[in-house]
Amino acid sequence: MLHQHSTDSRRRGMTTMEFALILPFMLAMAMATIEAGTMFYSWLTIQKAAQSGARFASTGQGDEQGTRMAQILATTESWLEHLDNGGTEITVRSWPETAATGDGTADDAGGPCQLVEVAVIYNYHPFTPLIGAMLPSVIPLAGSDRKLNEPWRPCE
């Protein structure tokens, strides 16, 4: 009976030792999953913001009132409210044709039947203790979308 108690005690000790060896790996995997999920959520949000901004830009709303750029930026920024203040940069540019050749015209949403692009860059800051130390302090995430402007007035 004494011999049986000693064997059970050793098995419990071995299980505890195995758990202690695997615990750091499991914590690191959990932190990596959380970090990757948060980064993926941030990237999807940025991409959706760019798509929404480009979709709004293609309608030409606000062109006659002179508020088009402000409305495009406001539409894009409304998607970015859920992100931490990592710093975002929104750029709008257009091309006179339906093809994006060259750099385009910056800070211009273009006219009817022209190509418009809304691009968003977000500086993501890793936050998990274990994984964040292995990553750069800032990871730039980018999203963009291009749309052909609708003919809200005759195309030139």
Short mmCIF file of N, CA and C in Angstrom, two decimals, residues 26 39 46 114 131:
data_model
loop_
_atom_site.label_atom_id
_atom_site.label_comp_id
_atom_site.label_asym_id
_atom_site.label_seq_id
_atom_site.Cartn_x
_atom_site.Cartn_y
_atom_site.Cartn_z
N MET A 26 1.83 27.62 -24.48
CA MET A 26 0.39 27.83 -24.63
C MET A 26 0.03 29.30 -24.45
N MET A 39 -4.96 42.51 -35.17
CA MET A 39 -4.34 43.12 -36.35
C MET A 39 -5.20 42.87 -37.59
N ILE A 46 -9.80 49.03 -41.90
CA ILE A 46 -9.16 50.00 -42.80
C ILE A 46 -9.62 49.77 -44.24
N GLN A 114 -14.41 59.62 -64.26
CA GLN A 114 -12.98 59.53 -63.97
C GLN A 114 -12.78 58.52 -62.84
N ILE A 131 4.13 38.73 -27.36
CA ILE A 131 4.27 38.83 -28.81
C ILE A 131 4.65 40.25 -29.22
#
